[in-house]
Amino acid sequence: TAFALAVGPYLILAGFFLWYIKWLGYGAILHLTAQLLDGKGGPKGTLVAYGLAGLPAILMLPVEGLMVFTDPGETTASTILGLFSLAVFIWSVVLLVLGLREMHRLSTGRAVTVVLAPVGVVLLAAVIVLVLIISGIMTLFPALPDFPGGF
């Protein structure tokens, strides 16, 4: 516990800076995507919309505190926190879409594309990397003796 007390402030500080880097990085990606879809707003507006869309996450603090004080059990607490987290996430995404739509004067469909396109690119890249890893591993299987399946 002494180690945790000594390292805790540094972890909090690192978390703050990582959140700031995430905000700037993903804000830049959102702005680039909005500009590629003929958005008219500036980078400051994109960062403001992204920052304000994250504010509903503050509402999770009382719910998490309530779970700590009432101790409803692990399954119940996980279910309640999961449902509230999902609701806050959906609310934040809707706020982000509305904010980007207004900041960049985009249609709702284009604003949704601005929000979902980076996520889609990351998922596509993950699938490609997974396929490459699996295909690389599969080249090792014929060299294994007595491998079931008759490869």
Coordinates of N, CA, C and O in Angstrom, one line a residue:
T1 N 0.8 -1.2 0.0 CA 0.0 0.0 0.0 C 0.9 1.3 0.0 O 0.4 2.3 -0.5
A2 N 2.1 1.2 0.6 CA 2.9 2.4 0.5 C 3.4 2.7 -0.9 O 3.5 3.9 -1.2
F3 N 3.5 1.7 -1.7 CA 3.9 1.9 -3.1 C 2.8 2.6 -3.8 O 3.0 3.5 -4.6
A4 N 1.5 2.1 -3.6 CA 0.4 2.7 -4.2 C 0.2 4.2 -3.8 O -0.1 5.0 -4.6
L5 N 0.5 4.5 -2.5 CA 0.4 5.9 -2.1 C 1.5 6.7 -2.7 O 1.2 7.9 -3.0
A6 N 2.6 6.2 -2.9 CA 3.7 6.9 -3.5 C 3.5 7.2 -5.0 O 3.9 8.2 -5.5
V7 N 3.0 6.2 -5.7 CA 2.9 6.2 -7.1 C 1.5 6.9 -7.5 O 1.4 7.4 -8.6
G8 N 0.5 6.9 -6.7 CA -0.8 7.4 -7.0 C -0.8 8.8 -7.6 O -1.4 9.0 -8.7
P9 N -0.2 9.8 -7.0 CA -0.2 11.1 -7.6 C 0.4 11.2 -9.0 O -0.1 11.9 -9.9
Y10 N 1.4 10.4 -9.3 CA 2.0 10.4 -10.6 C 1.1 9.7 -11.6 O 1.1 10.1 -12.8
L11 N 0.4 8.7 -11.2 CA -0.6 8.1 -12.1 C -1.7 9.0 -12.4 O -2.2 9.0 -13.6
I12 N -2.2 9.8 -11.5 CA -3.2 10.7 -11.7 C -2.7 11.8 -12.7 O -3.5 12.2 -13.6
L13 N -1.5 12.3 -12.5 CA -1.0 13.3 -13.4 C -0.8 12.7 -14.8 O -1.1 13.4 -15.8
A14 N -0.3 11.5 -14.9 CA -0.2 10.9 -16.2 C -1.5 10.7 -16.9 O -1.6 10.9 -18.1
G15 N -2.5 10.3 -16.1 CA -3.9 10.2 -16.7 C -4.4 11.5 -17.2 O -5.0 11.5 -18.2
F16 N -4.1 12.6 -16.5 CA -4.6 13.9 -17.0 C -3.9 14.2 -18.3 O -4.6 14.6 -19.2
F17 N -2.6 14.0 -18.4 CA -1.9 14.3 -19.6 C -2.3 13.4 -20.8 O -2.4 13.9 -21.9
L18 N -2.6 12.1 -20.5 CA -3.0 11.2 -21.5 C -4.4 11.6 -22.0 O -4.7 11.5 -23.2
W19 N -5.3 12.1 -21.1 CA -6.6 12.5 -21.5 C -6.5 13.7 -22.4 O -7.2 13.8 -23.4
Y20 N -5.6 14.6 -22.1 CA -5.4 15.8 -22.9 C -4.8 15.5 -24.3 O -5.3 16.0 -25.3
I21 N -3.9 14.5 -24.3 CA -3.4 14.1 -25.6 C -4.5 13.4 -26.4 O -4.6 13.6 -27.7
K22 N -5.3 12.6 -25.8 CA -6.4 11.9 -26.5 C -7.4 13.0 -27.0 O -7.9 12.9 -28.2
W23 N -7.7 14.0 -26.2 CA -8.6 15.0 -26.7 C -8.1 15.8 -27.9 O -8.8 16.0 -28.9
L24 N -6.8 16.1 -27.9 CA -6.2 16.8 -29.0 C -6.1 15.9 -30.2 O -6.4 16.3 -31.4
G25 N -5.7 14.7 -30.0 CA -5.5 13.7 -31.1 C -6.8 13.4 -31.8 O -6.9 13.4 -33.0
Y26 N -7.8 12.9 -31.0 CA -9.0 12.5 -31.6 C -9.8 13.8 -32.1 O -10.5 13.7 -33.1
G27 N -9.6 14.9 -31.5 CA -10.2 16.1 -32.0 C -9.6 16.5 -33.4 O -10.3 16.9 -34.3
A28 N -8.3 16.3 -33.5 CA -7.7 16.5 -34.8 C -8.2 15.6 -35.9 O -8.5 16.0 -37.0
I29 N -8.4 14.3 -35.5 CA -9.0 13.3 -36.5 C -10.4 13.7 -36.8 O -10.8 13.6 -38.0
L30 N -11.2 14.1 -35.8 CA -12.6 14.5 -36.1 C -12.6 15.7 -37.1 O -13.4 15.8 -38.0
H31 N -11.7 16.7 -36.8 CA -11.7 17.9 -37.6 C -11.2 17.6 -39.1 O -11.8 18.1 -40.0
L32 N -10.2 16.7 -39.2 CA -9.8 16.3 -40.6 C -10.9 15.6 -41.3 O -11.2 15.9 -42.5
T33 N -11.6 14.7 -40.6 CA -12.7 14.0 -41.2 C -13.8 14.9 -41.6 O -14.4 14.8 -42.7
A34 N -14.1 15.9 -40.7 CA -15.2 16.9 -41.1 C -14.8 17.7 -42.3 O -15.6 18.0 -43.1
Q35 N -13.5 18.1 -42.3 CA -13.0 18.9 -43.5 C -13.1 18.1 -44.8 O -13.4 18.6 -45.8
L36 N -12.8 16.8 -44.7 CA -12.9 16.0 -45.9 C -14.3 15.8 -46.4 O -14.5 15.6 -47.5
L37 N -15.3 16.0 -45.4 CA -16.7 15.9 -45.8 C -17.3 17.3 -46.0 O -18.5 17.5 -45.8
D38 N -16.4 18.3 -46.4 CA -16.8 19.7 -46.7 C -17.4 20.4 -45.5 O -18.3 21.3 -45.6
G39 N -16.8 20.2 -44.3 CA -17.2 20.9 -43.1 C -16.6 22.3 -43.2 O -15.6 22.6 -43.8
K40 N -17.3 23.3 -42.6 CA -17.0 24.7 -42.7 C -16.4 25.2 -41.4 O -15.8 26.3 -41.4
G41 N -16.4 24.5 -40.3 CA -15.9 25.0 -39.0 C -14.4 24.9 -38.9 O -13.7 24.3 -39.7
G42 N -14.0 25.5 -37.8 CA -12.5 25.5 -37.5 C -12.2 24.5 -36.5 O -13.0 23.9 -35.9
P43 N -10.9 24.3 -36.3 CA -10.4 23.3 -35.3 C -10.8 23.6 -33.9 O -11.1 22.7 -33.1
K44 N -10.9 24.9 -33.5 CA -11.3 25.3 -32.1 C -12.7 24.8 -31.9 O -13.0 24.3 -30.8
G45 N -13.6 25.0 -32.9 CA -15.0 24.5 -32.7 C -15.1 23.0 -32.6 O -15.9 22.5 -31.8
T46 N -14.2 22.3 -33.3 CA -14.3 20.9 -33.2 C -13.8 20.4 -31.8 O -14.4 19.5 -31.2
L47 N -12.8 21.0 -31.3 CA -12.3 20.7 -30.0 C -13.3 21.0 -28.9 O -13.5 20.3 -27.9
V48 N -14.0 22.2 -29.1 CA -15.0 22.6 -28.1 C -16.2 21.6 -28.1 O -16.7 21.1 -27.1
A49 N -16.6 21.2 -29.4 CA -17.7 20.2 -29.5 C -17.4 18.9 -28.9 O -18.1 18.3 -28.1
Y50 N -16.1 18.4 -29.1 CA -15.7 17.2 -28.6 C -15.5 17.2 -27.1 O -15.9 16.3 -26.4
G51 N -15.0 18.3 -26.5 CA -14.9 18.5 -25.1 C -16.2 18.5 -24.4 O -16.4 17.9 -23.4
L52 N -17.1 19.3 -24.9 CA -18.5 19.4 -24.3 C -19.3 18.1 -24.4 O -20.1 17.8 -23.5
A53 N -19.0 17.4 -25.5 CA -19.8 16.1 -25.6 C -19.3 15.1 -24.5 O -20.1 14.2 -24.2
G54 N -18.2 15.3 -24.0 CA -17.7 14.3 -22.9 C -18.2 14.7 -21.5 O -18.0 13.9 -20.6
L55 N -18.8 15.8 -21.4 CA -19.3 16.3 -20.0 C -20.3 15.3 -19.4 O -20.3 15.2 -18.1
P56 N -21.2 14.6 -20.1 CA -22.1 13.7 -19.4 C -21.4 12.6 -18.6 O -22.0 12.0 -17.7
A57 N -20.1 12.4 -18.9 CA -19.4 11.3 -18.1 C -19.3 11.7 -16.6 O -19.1 10.8 -15.8
I58 N -19.4 13.0 -16.3 CA -19.3 13.5 -14.9 C -20.5 12.8 -14.1 O -20.3 12.6 -12.9
L59 N -21.6 12.6 -14.8 CA -22.7 12.0 -14.1 C -22.5 10.6 -13.6 O -23.3 10.0 -12.8
M60 N -21.4 9.9 -14.1 CA -21.1 8.6 -13.6 C -20.5 8.6 -12.2 O -20.6 7.6 -11.5
L61 N -19.9 9.7 -11.8 CA -19.3 9.8 -10.4 C -20.3 9.5 -9.3 O -20.0 8.7 -8.4
P62 N -21.5 10.2 -9.3 CA -22.5 9.8 -8.2 C -22.9 8.4 -8.3 O -23.1 7.7 -7.2
V63 N -23.1 7.8 -9.5 CA -23.6 6.5 -9.6 C -22.5 5.5 -9.1 O -22.8 4.6 -8.3
E64 N -21.2 5.8 -9.4 CA -20.1 4.9 -8.9 C -20.0 5.1 -7.4 O -19.8 4.1 -6.7
G65 N -20.2 6.3 -6.9 CA -20.1 6.5 -5.4 C -21.3 5.8 -4.7 O -21.1 5.2 -3.7
L66 N -22.4 5.8 -5.3 CA -23.6 5.1 -4.8 C -23.3 3.6 -4.7 O -23.7 2.9 -3.7
M67 N -22.7 3.1 -5.8 CA -22.4 1.6 -5.8 C -21.3 1.3 -4.7 O -21.4 0.2 -4.1
V68 N -20.4 2.2 -4.4 CA -19.4 1.9 -3.4 C -20.1 1.9 -2.0 O -19.8 1.0 -1.2
F69 N -21.0 2.9 -1.7 CA -21.6 3.0 -0.4 C -22.7 2.0 -0.1 O -22.8 1.5 1.0
T70 N -23.4 1.6 -1.2 CA -24.5 0.6 -0.9 C -24.1 -0.8 -1.1 O -24.7 -1.7 -0.5
D71 N -23.0 -1.1 -1.8 CA -22.4 -2.4 -2.0 C -23.5 -3.4 -2.4 O -23.8 -4.4 -1.6
P72 N -24.2 -3.3 -3.5 CA -25.3 -4.1 -3.9 C -24.8 -5.5 -4.4 O -25.7 -6.3 -4.7
G73 N -23.6 -5.8 -4.4 CA -23.1 -7.1 -5.0 C -22.5 -6.9 -6.3 O -22.8 -5.9 -7.1
E74 N -21.5 -7.7 -6.7 CA -20.8 -7.5 -7.9 C -21.6 -7.5 -9.1 O -21.5 -6.7 -10.0
T75 N -22.5 -8.5 -9.2 CA -23.3 -8.6 -10.5 C -24.3 -7.5 -10.6 O -24.4 -6.9 -11.7
T76 N -24.9 -7.1 -9.6 CA -25.9 -6.0 -9.6 C -25.1 -4.7 -9.9 O -25.6 -3.9 -10.8
A77 N -24.0 -4.4 -9.2 CA -23.3 -3.2 -9.5 C -22.7 -3.2 -10.9 O -22.8 -2.1 -11.6
S78 N -22.2 -4.3 -11.4 CA -21.8 -4.3 -12.8 C -22.9 -4.0 -13.8 O -22.7 -3.3 -14.8
T79 N -24.0 -4.6 -13.5 CA -25.2 -4.4 -14.4 C -25.6 -2.9 -14.4 O -25.8 -2.3 -15.5
I80 N -25.7 -2.3 -13.2 CA -26.2 -0.9 -13.1 C -25.1 0.0 -13.7 O -25.5 0.9 -14.5
L81 N -23.9 -0.2 -13.4 CA -22.8 0.6 -14.0 C -22.7 0.5 -15.5 O -22.5 1.4 -16.2
G82 N -22.9 -0.7 -16.0 CA -22.9 -1.0 -17.4 C -24.0 -0.3 -18.1 O -23.8 0.4 -19.2
L83 N -25.2 -0.3 -17.6 CA -26.4 0.4 -18.2 C -26.2 1.9 -18.2 O -26.5 2.6 -19.2
F84 N -25.7 2.4 -17.0 CA -25.5 3.9 -16.9 C -24.4 4.3 -17.9 O -24.5 5.3 -18.5
S85 N -23.3 3.5 -18.0 CA -22.2 3.8 -18.8 C -22.7 3.8 -20.3 O -22.3 4.7 -21.1
L86 N -23.5 2.9 -20.7 CA -24.0 2.8 -22.0 C -24.9 4.0 -22.3 O -24.8 4.6 -23.4
A87 N -25.7 4.4 -21.4 CA -26.6 5.6 -21.6 C -25.8 6.8 -21.7 O -26.0 7.7 -22.6
V88 N -24.7 7.0 -20.9 CA -23.9 8.2 -20.9 C -23.1 8.2 -22.3 O -22.9 9.2 -22.9
F89 N -22.6 7.0 -22.7 CA -21.9 6.9 -24.0 C -22.8 7.3 -25.1 O -22.4 8.1 -26.0
I90 N -24.0 6.8 -25.2 CA -24.9 7.2 -26.3 C -25.2 8.7 -26.2 O -25.2 9.3 -27.3
W91 N -25.5 9.2 -25.0 CA -25.7 10.6 -24.9 C -24.5 11.4 -25.4 O -24.7 12.4 -26.1
S92 N -23.3 11.0 -25.1 CA -22.1 11.8 -25.5 C -22.0 11.7 -27.0 O -21.6 12.7 -27.6
V93 N -22.2 10.6 -27.6 CA -22.1 10.4 -29.1 C -23.2 11.3 -29.7 O -22.9 12.0 -30.7
V94 N -24.4 11.3 -29.2 CA -25.4 12.2 -29.8 C -25.0 13.7 -29.7 O -25.1 14.4 -30.6
L95 N -24.5 14.1 -28.5 CA -24.0 15.4 -28.4 C -22.9 15.8 -29.3 O -22.8 16.9 -29.9
L96 N -22.0 14.8 -29.5 CA -20.9 15.0 -30.4 C -21.4 15.2 -31.9 O -20.9 16.1 -32.6
V97 N -22.3 14.4 -32.3 CA -22.9 14.5 -33.6 C -23.6 15.8 -33.8 O -23.4 16.5 -34.8
L98 N -24.4 16.2 -32.8 CA -25.1 17.5 -32.9 C -24.1 18.7 -32.9 O -24.2 19.6 -33.7
G99 N -23.0 18.6 -32.0 CA -22.0 19.7 -32.0 C -21.3 19.8 -33.3 O -21.1 20.9 -33.8
L100 N -20.8 18.7 -33.9 CA -20.1 18.7 -35.1 C -21.0 19.2 -36.3 O -20.5 19.9 -37.2
R101 N -22.2 18.7 -36.2 CA -23.2 19.2 -37.3 C -23.3 20.7 -37.3 O -23.3 21.3 -38.3
E102 N -23.5 21.3 -36.1 CA -23.6 22.7 -36.0 C -22.3 23.5 -36.3 O -22.3 24.5 -36.9
M103 N -21.2 23.0 -35.7 CA -19.9 23.7 -35.9 C -19.5 23.7 -37.4 O -18.9 24.7 -37.8
H104 N -19.7 22.6 -38.0 CA -19.2 22.4 -39.4 C -20.3 22.6 -40.5 O -20.0 22.4 -41.7
R105 N -21.5 22.9 -40.0 CA -22.6 23.1 -40.9 C -22.8 21.9 -41.9 O -22.9 22.0 -43.1
L106 N -22.8 20.7 -41.2 CA -23.0 19.5 -42.0 C -24.4 18.9 -41.8 O -25.1 19.3 -40.9
S107 N -24.8 18.0 -42.7 CA -26.0 17.3 -42.5 C -25.8 16.3 -41.3 O -24.7 16.0 -41.0
T108 N -26.9 15.8 -40.8 CA -26.8 14.9 -39.7 C -26.1 13.6 -40.2 O -25.3 13.1 -39.4
G109 N -26.4 13.2 -41.4 CA -25.7 12.0 -41.9 C -24.2 12.1 -42.0 O -23.5 11.2 -41.6
R110 N -23.8 13.3 -42.5 CA -22.4 13.6 -42.6 C -21.7 13.7 -41.2 O -20.6 13.3 -41.0
A111 N -22.4 14.3 -40.3 CA -21.9 14.4 -38.9 C -21.7 13.0 -38.3 O -20.8 12.7 -37.6
V112 N -22.7 12.1 -38.5 CA -22.6 10.7 -38.0 C -21.4 10.1 -38.7 O -20.6 9.3 -38.0
T113 N -21.2 10.3 -39.9 CA -20.0 9.7 -40.6 C -18.7 10.3 -40.1 O -17.8 9.5 -39.9
V114 N -18.7 11.5 -39.7 CA -17.5 12.1 -39.1 C -17.2 11.4 -37.8 O -16.0 11.1 -37.5
V115 N -18.2 11.1 -37.0 CA -17.9 10.4 -35.7 C -17.6 8.9 -35.9 O -16.7 8.4 -35.2
L116 N -18.3 8.3 -36.8 CA -18.1 6.8 -36.9 C -17.0 6.4 -37.9 O -16.4 5.3 -37.7
A117 N -16.6 7.2 -38.8 CA -15.5 6.9 -39.8 C -14.2 6.5 -39.1 O -13.6 5.5 -39.4
P118 N -13.7 7.3 -38.1 CA -12.4 6.9 -37.5 C -12.5 5.6 -36.7 O -11.6 4.8 -36.8
V119 N -13.7 5.4 -36.1 CA -13.9 4.1 -35.4 C -13.9 2.9 -36.4 O -13.2 1.9 -36.2
G120 N -14.5 3.1 -37.6 CA -14.5 2.1 -38.6 C -13.2 1.8 -39.2 O -12.8 0.7 -39.4
V121 N -12.4 2.9 -39.3 CA -11.0 2.7 -39.8 C -10.2 1.9 -38.9 O -9.4 1.0 -39.2
V122 N -10.3 2.2 -37.6 CA -9.5 1.4 -36.6 C -10.0 0.0 -36.5 O -9.2 -1.0 -36.4
L123 N -11.3 -0.3 -36.6 CA -11.8 -1.7 -36.6 C -11.4 -2.4 -37.8 O -11.0 -3.6 -37.8
L124 N -11.4 -1.8 -39.0 CA -10.9 -2.4 -40.2 C -9.4 -2.7 -40.1 O -9.0 -3.8 -40.5
A125 N -8.6 -1.8 -39.6 CA -7.2 -2.1 -39.4 C -7.0 -3.2 -38.4 O -6.1 -4.1 -38.7
A126 N -7.8 -3.3 -37.4 CA -7.7 -4.4 -36.4 C -8.0 -5.8 -37.1 O -7.3 -6.8 -36.8
V127 N -9.0 -5.8 -37.9 CA -9.4 -7.0 -38.6 C -8.3 -7.4 -39.6 O -7.9 -8.6 -39.7
I128 N -7.7 -6.5 -40.3 CA -6.6 -6.8 -41.2 C -5.4 -7.3 -40.5 O -4.8 -8.3 -40.9
V129 N -5.1 -6.7 -39.3 CA -3.9 -7.2 -38.5 C -4.2 -8.6 -38.0 O -3.4 -9.5 -38.0
L130 N -5.5 -8.8 -37.6 CA -5.9 -10.2 -37.1 C -5.8 -11.2 -38.2 O -5.3 -12.3 -37.9
V131 N -6.2 -10.9 -39.4 CA -6.1 -11.8 -40.5 C -4.7 -12.1 -40.8 O -4.3 -13.3 -41.1
L132 N -3.8 -11.1 -40.8 CA -2.4 -11.3 -41.1 C -1.8 -12.2 -40.0 O -0.9 -13.1 -40.3
I133 N -2.1 -12.0 -38.7 CA -1.6 -12.8 -37.7 C -2.0 -14.2 -37.8 O -1.2 -15.2 -37.7
I134 N -3.3 -14.4 -38.1 CA -3.8 -15.8 -38.2 C -3.2 -16.5 -39.4 O -2.8 -17.7 -39.3
S135 N -3.1 -15.8 -40.5 CA -2.5 -16.4 -41.7 C -1.0 -16.7 -41.4 O -0.5 -17.7 -41.9
G136 N -0.3 -15.9 -40.7 CA 1.1 -16.2 -40.3 C 1.2 -17.4 -39.4 O 2.1 -18.2 -39.6
I137 N 0.3 -17.5 -38.5 CA 0.3 -18.7 -37.6 C -0.1 -20.0 -38.4 O 0.5 -21.0 -38.1
M138 N -1.0 -19.8 -39.3 CA -1.5 -21.0 -40.1 C -0.3 -21.6 -40.9 O -0.3 -22.8 -41.2
T139 N 0.7 -20.8 -41.3 CA 1.8 -21.3 -42.1 C 2.6 -22.2 -41.2 O 3.4 -23.0 -41.8
L140 N 2.6 -22.1 -39.9 CA 3.3 -23.0 -39.0 C 2.7 -24.4 -38.8 O 3.4 -25.3 -38.5
F141 N 1.4 -24.5 -39.0 CA 0.7 -25.7 -38.7 C 1.1 -26.9 -39.6 O 1.2 -28.0 -39.1
P142 N 1.3 -26.7 -40.9 CA 1.7 -27.9 -41.6 C 3.1 -28.5 -41.1 O 3.3 -29.7 -41.3
A143 N 3.9 -27.7 -40.5 CA 5.2 -28.2 -40.0 C 5.0 -29.0 -38.7 O 5.9 -29.7 -38.3
L144 N 3.9 -28.9 -38.1 CA 3.7 -29.6 -36.8 C 3.3 -31.1 -37.1 O 2.4 -31.4 -37.9
P145 N 4.0 -32.1 -36.5 CA 3.6 -33.5 -36.7 C 2.3 -33.8 -36.0 O 2.0 -33.3 -35.0
D146 N 1.6 -34.7 -36.6 CA 0.4 -35.3 -36.1 C -0.7 -34.2 -35.7 O -1.3 -34.2 -34.7
F147 N -0.8 -33.2 -36.6 CA -1.8 -32.1 -36.4 C -3.1 -32.6 -36.8 O -3.3 -33.1 -37.9
P148 N -4.1 -32.6 -35.9 CA -5.5 -33.1 -36.3 C -6.1 -32.2 -37.4 O -5.9 -31.0 -37.4
G149 N -6.8 -32.9 -38.2 CA -7.5 -32.2 -39.3 C -7.0 -32.5 -40.7 O -7.5 -32.1 -41.7
G150 N -5.8 -33.1 -40.8 CA -5.3 -33.6 -42.0 C -4.8 -32.5 -42.9 O -4.9 -32.6 -44.1
F151 N -4.2 -31.5 -42.4 CA -3.7 -30.4 -43.2 C -2.5 -30.9 -44.0 O -1.5 -31.0 -43.8

